Amino acid sequence: MVAIERRAAVLGSPIAHSLSPQLHNAAYEALGLDEWTYDRFEIDEAALPGFLSGLGPEWAGLSLTMPLKRAVIALLDEITDAAASVEAVNTVVFRADGRKVGDNTDIPGLVAALRERGVERVDSAAVLGAGATASSALAALARICTGEVVAYVRSEQRAEEMRGWGERLGVCVRTADWADAVRAFDAPLVISTTPKGGTDHLVSDVPGQVGTLFDVVYDPWPTPLAAAWQERGGPVLSGLDLLVHQAVFQFEQFTGDTRPVLDVMREAGLKALS
């Protein structure tokens, strides 16, 4: 009996840097899912509708990165509450009845990564930056933070956006000027959502006693901030932690297989980065 081909892929622009194919294909191989393949496609917003309409019944799901996380919403039949809460879809699942359903696995991925390191509840937190990842960080903090979140941003427009996300997500968000970002280091949990290099100037101000740092960069690793944090004995999570945890949720939704693949995916990610 010939196995029926099943396909998934990651879409975005640029996409050559994505580690998702290594993670998912490693999981397929480890679990003997020989009929499954996972690819990457350079797709921008203009090309997305045509790509989606051309997919056949062998397709199970898609991972989406920038700039497609919001553009895809209008092309879907349904999105989950998690995706709606941040107006961003990073996962599309093709149901047996033909419906295209959008989800956001970054949010539970952040929560799961923190839980793995023993961070299940904090009474306050700080977020560095105010981009797309920052809204997912706030959504994750809505699940684990019982008190105030201070977001350090570069403009009043960004401050308004973060306060708006806080109201929408049920998080008490106070905004502060980026010039005062070193004050973030007093929080028990700091989530840095800036691109690589964005926090390098803060390294000399990392205090002797620190809480937990979640730096969403994974290449190059460690970032100067993460290295300084580790020198002071603080727990540090990287963008790879987020990537593998959210990928596990995607893998389960695409395949329906709930066997553990976290360690396999992490090993594949570390190998690719080395």
Coordinates of C-alpha atoms in Angstrom, one line a residue:
M1 CA 0.0 0.0 0.0
V2 CA 1.4 3.4 -1.1
A3 CA 1.5 6.1 1.6
I4 CA -0.5 9.2 0.7
E5 CA 1.9 12.2 0.4
R6 CA 1.4 14.9 3.0
R7 CA 2.9 18.4 2.8
A8 CA 3.6 21.4 4.9
A9 CA 5.8 24.5 4.5
V10 CA 6.9 27.8 5.8
L11 CA 6.1 31.0 3.8
G12 CA 7.6 34.5 4.0
S13 CA 9.9 37.0 2.5
P14 CA 12.8 36.7 3.2
I15 CA 12.6 33.0 4.0
A16 CA 16.1 31.5 3.3
H17 CA 17.1 31.9 7.0
S18 CA 14.1 29.9 8.4
L19 CA 15.0 26.9 10.5
S20 CA 11.4 25.5 10.3
P21 CA 12.2 22.9 7.6
Q22 CA 15.0 21.5 9.7
L23 CA 12.8 21.3 12.8
H24 CA 9.7 19.7 11.2
N25 CA 11.6 17.3 8.9
A26 CA 13.7 16.1 11.8
A27 CA 10.5 15.3 13.7
Y28 CA 9.0 13.5 10.7
E29 CA 12.2 11.4 10.4
A30 CA 12.3 10.6 14.1
L31 CA 8.7 9.4 14.2
G32 CA 8.8 7.5 10.9
L33 CA 6.4 9.8 9.1
D34 CA 7.9 9.0 5.8
E35 CA 5.0 10.4 3.7
W36 CA 5.5 13.9 5.2
T37 CA 7.7 16.7 3.7
Y38 CA 8.1 20.3 4.9
D39 CA 9.5 23.0 2.5
R40 CA 10.1 26.7 2.4
F41 CA 8.7 29.2 -0.2
E42 CA 9.6 32.8 -0.8
I43 CA 6.2 34.3 -0.8
D44 CA 5.2 38.0 -0.3
E45 CA 1.8 39.5 0.3
A46 CA 1.0 39.9 -3.4
A47 CA 1.8 36.3 -4.2
L48 CA 0.0 34.8 -1.2
P49 CA -3.6 34.5 -2.6
G50 CA -2.4 32.7 -5.7
F51 CA -0.2 30.4 -3.7
L52 CA -3.0 29.4 -1.4
S53 CA -5.5 28.8 -4.2
G54 CA -3.1 26.5 -6.0
L55 CA -2.6 24.1 -3.1
G56 CA -3.8 20.5 -3.5
P57 CA -5.4 18.0 -1.1
E58 CA -2.0 16.7 0.0
W59 CA -1.4 20.0 1.9
A60 CA -1.9 19.8 5.7
G61 CA -0.7 23.2 6.9
L62 CA 1.5 26.2 6.6
S63 CA 3.8 28.2 8.9
L64 CA 3.9 31.9 8.2
T65 CA 6.5 34.5 9.0
M66 CA 6.7 38.2 8.1
P67 CA 5.2 39.9 6.2
L68 CA 2.3 37.4 6.0
K69 CA 0.9 37.1 9.5
R70 CA -1.7 39.7 9.1
A71 CA -2.1 39.6 5.3
V72 CA -3.3 36.0 5.4
I73 CA -6.3 36.7 7.8
A74 CA -8.6 37.9 5.0
L75 CA -7.9 34.7 3.0
L76 CA -9.0 32.3 5.8
D77 CA -12.3 30.8 6.7
E78 CA -11.7 31.1 10.5
I79 CA -9.1 32.1 13.0
T80 CA -8.7 31.0 16.6
D81 CA -9.2 33.3 19.6
A82 CA -5.4 33.3 20.1
A83 CA -4.8 34.6 16.6
A84 CA -7.6 37.1 16.8
S85 CA -6.3 38.5 20.1
V86 CA -3.1 39.8 18.4
E87 CA -4.4 40.0 14.9
A88 CA -1.6 37.7 13.7
V89 CA -1.6 34.2 12.2
N90 CA 1.6 32.1 12.1
T91 CA -0.1 28.8 11.5
V92 CA -2.7 27.7 8.9
V93 CA -4.3 24.3 9.1
F94 CA -6.2 22.8 6.2
R95 CA -9.2 20.9 7.6
A96 CA -10.6 17.7 6.0
D97 CA -13.8 19.7 5.0
G98 CA -11.7 22.2 3.1
R99 CA -11.7 25.0 5.6
K100 CA -8.5 27.0 6.1
V101 CA -8.1 27.8 9.8
G102 CA -5.6 30.3 11.2
D103 CA -3.9 30.1 14.6
N104 CA -1.1 31.7 16.5
T105 CA 1.3 29.2 18.2
D106 CA 3.8 31.9 19.3
I107 CA 1.6 32.7 22.3
P108 CA 1.4 29.2 23.8
G109 CA 5.0 28.6 22.6
L110 CA 6.2 31.5 24.8
V111 CA 4.2 30.2 27.7
A112 CA 5.5 26.6 27.3
A113 CA 9.1 27.8 26.9
L114 CA 8.9 29.7 30.1
R115 CA 7.2 26.8 31.9
E116 CA 10.0 24.5 30.8
R117 CA 12.4 26.8 32.7
G118 CA 10.2 26.9 35.8
V119 CA 8.6 30.3 35.1
E120 CA 4.8 29.6 35.5
R121 CA 3.8 32.8 37.3
V122 CA 5.3 36.3 37.8
D123 CA 4.0 39.3 39.6
S124 CA 5.4 41.8 37.1
A125 CA 7.4 41.8 33.9
A126 CA 9.1 44.1 31.4
V127 CA 9.0 44.0 27.6
L128 CA 11.7 45.6 25.5
G129 CA 10.4 46.8 22.1
A130 CA 6.9 47.2 20.6
G131 CA 6.9 45.2 17.3
A132 CA 4.8 42.2 16.3
T133 CA 6.6 39.9 18.7
A134 CA 5.8 42.3 21.5
S135 CA 2.1 41.8 21.1
S136 CA 2.5 38.0 21.3
A137 CA 4.7 38.5 24.4
L138 CA 1.8 40.5 26.0
A139 CA -0.6 37.8 25.1
A140 CA 1.6 35.3 26.8
L141 CA 2.0 37.5 29.8
A142 CA -1.8 37.8 30.1
R143 CA -1.6 34.1 31.0
I144 CA 1.2 34.2 33.6
C145 CA 1.7 37.7 34.9
T146 CA -0.5 38.8 37.8
G147 CA 0.6 42.4 37.9
E148 CA 2.0 45.3 35.8
V149 CA 3.9 44.9 32.6
V150 CA 6.2 47.8 31.7
A151 CA 6.9 48.2 28.0
Y152 CA 10.0 50.2 26.9
V153 CA 9.4 51.9 23.5
R154 CA 10.9 54.4 21.2
S155 CA 7.9 56.6 20.3
E156 CA 4.6 57.7 21.6
Q157 CA 2.9 56.0 18.7
R158 CA 4.4 52.7 19.8
A159 CA 3.5 53.5 23.4
E160 CA -0.2 54.0 22.4
E161 CA -0.1 50.7 20.5
M162 CA 1.3 48.8 23.4
R163 CA -1.3 50.3 25.8
G164 CA -4.0 49.4 23.3
W165 CA -2.8 45.8 23.2
G166 CA -2.7 45.7 27.0
E167 CA -6.4 46.8 27.2
R168 CA -7.4 44.3 24.5
L169 CA -5.5 41.4 26.1
G170 CA -6.4 42.2 29.7
V171 CA -2.9 43.1 30.7
C172 CA -2.0 46.1 32.9
V173 CA 0.5 47.8 30.6
R174 CA 2.5 50.9 31.5
T175 CA 4.8 52.4 28.9
A176 CA 8.2 54.0 29.5
D177 CA 10.7 55.7 27.2
W178 CA 13.4 53.6 25.6
A179 CA 16.0 55.8 27.1
D180 CA 15.1 54.3 30.5
A181 CA 15.3 50.7 29.3
V182 CA 17.9 49.7 31.9
R183 CA 15.1 49.9 34.5
A184 CA 13.6 46.9 32.9
F185 CA 16.3 44.8 34.4
D186 CA 14.7 45.1 37.9
A187 CA 11.7 43.0 36.7
P188 CA 11.6 39.3 37.6
L189 CA 10.9 38.6 33.9
V190 CA 12.3 40.6 31.0
I191 CA 11.2 39.7 27.4
S192 CA 13.4 41.4 24.8
T193 CA 11.7 41.5 21.4
T194 CA 14.2 43.7 19.6
P195 CA 16.2 42.6 16.5
K196 CA 19.8 41.6 16.9
G197 CA 21.9 44.5 18.2
G198 CA 18.9 46.3 19.6
T199 CA 20.0 45.9 23.3
D200 CA 23.8 45.8 22.9
H201 CA 24.2 49.3 24.4
L202 CA 22.4 48.2 27.6
V203 CA 24.9 45.4 28.5
S204 CA 27.1 47.4 30.8
D205 CA 24.0 48.3 33.0
V206 CA 22.9 44.7 33.7
P207 CA 22.8 44.6 37.6
G208 CA 24.4 41.9 39.8
Q209 CA 21.1 40.3 40.7
V210 CA 18.7 39.5 37.8
G211 CA 15.6 37.6 37.2
T212 CA 14.8 35.7 34.0
L213 CA 15.6 37.0 30.5
F214 CA 13.8 35.8 27.3
D215 CA 15.7 37.2 24.3
V216 CA 13.8 36.3 21.1
V217 CA 17.0 36.5 19.0
Y218 CA 18.6 33.1 18.2
D219 CA 21.3 34.0 15.6
P220 CA 23.9 35.0 16.6
W221 CA 23.7 33.4 20.1
P222 CA 24.2 34.4 22.8
T223 CA 23.5 38.0 22.3
P224 CA 25.7 40.4 24.3
L225 CA 22.7 40.9 26.6
A226 CA 22.1 37.2 27.1
A227 CA 25.8 36.6 27.7
A228 CA 25.9 39.3 30.4
W229 CA 22.8 37.9 32.0
Q230 CA 24.3 34.4 32.1
E231 CA 27.5 35.8 33.7
R232 CA 25.3 37.0 36.6
G233 CA 23.7 33.7 37.0
G234 CA 20.2 34.6 35.6
P235 CA 18.1 32.1 33.7
V236 CA 18.1 32.9 29.9
L237 CA 15.8 31.7 27.1
S238 CA 16.6 32.3 23.5
G239 CA 14.6 32.7 20.3
L240 CA 15.3 29.0 19.6
D241 CA 13.3 28.1 22.7
L242 CA 10.4 30.0 21.3
L243 CA 10.9 28.6 17.8
V244 CA 10.9 24.9 18.9
H245 CA 8.0 25.2 21.3
Q246 CA 5.8 27.0 18.8
A247 CA 6.8 24.5 16.2
V248 CA 5.7 21.6 18.4
F249 CA 2.2 23.0 18.5
Q250 CA 2.3 23.4 14.7
F251 CA 3.5 19.9 14.2
E252 CA 0.7 18.5 16.3
Q253 CA -1.9 20.5 14.4
F254 CA -0.6 19.5 11.0
T255 CA -0.1 15.8 11.7
G256 CA -2.4 15.0 14.5
D257 CA 0.5 13.2 16.1
T258 CA 1.1 14.1 19.8
R259 CA 4.2 12.0 20.4
P260 CA 7.0 14.1 21.9
V261 CA 9.3 15.9 19.4
L262 CA 10.6 18.9 21.4
D263 CA 14.0 17.4 22.0
V264 CA 14.4 16.3 18.4
M265 CA 13.5 19.7 17.1
R266 CA 15.8 21.5 19.5
E267 CA 18.7 19.3 18.5
A268 CA 18.0 19.9 14.9
G269 CA 17.9 23.7 15.5
L270 CA 21.1 23.7 17.4
K271 CA 22.8 21.6 14.7
A272 CA 21.6 24.0 12.0
L273 CA 22.8 27.0 13.9
S274 CA 26.2 25.5 14.5

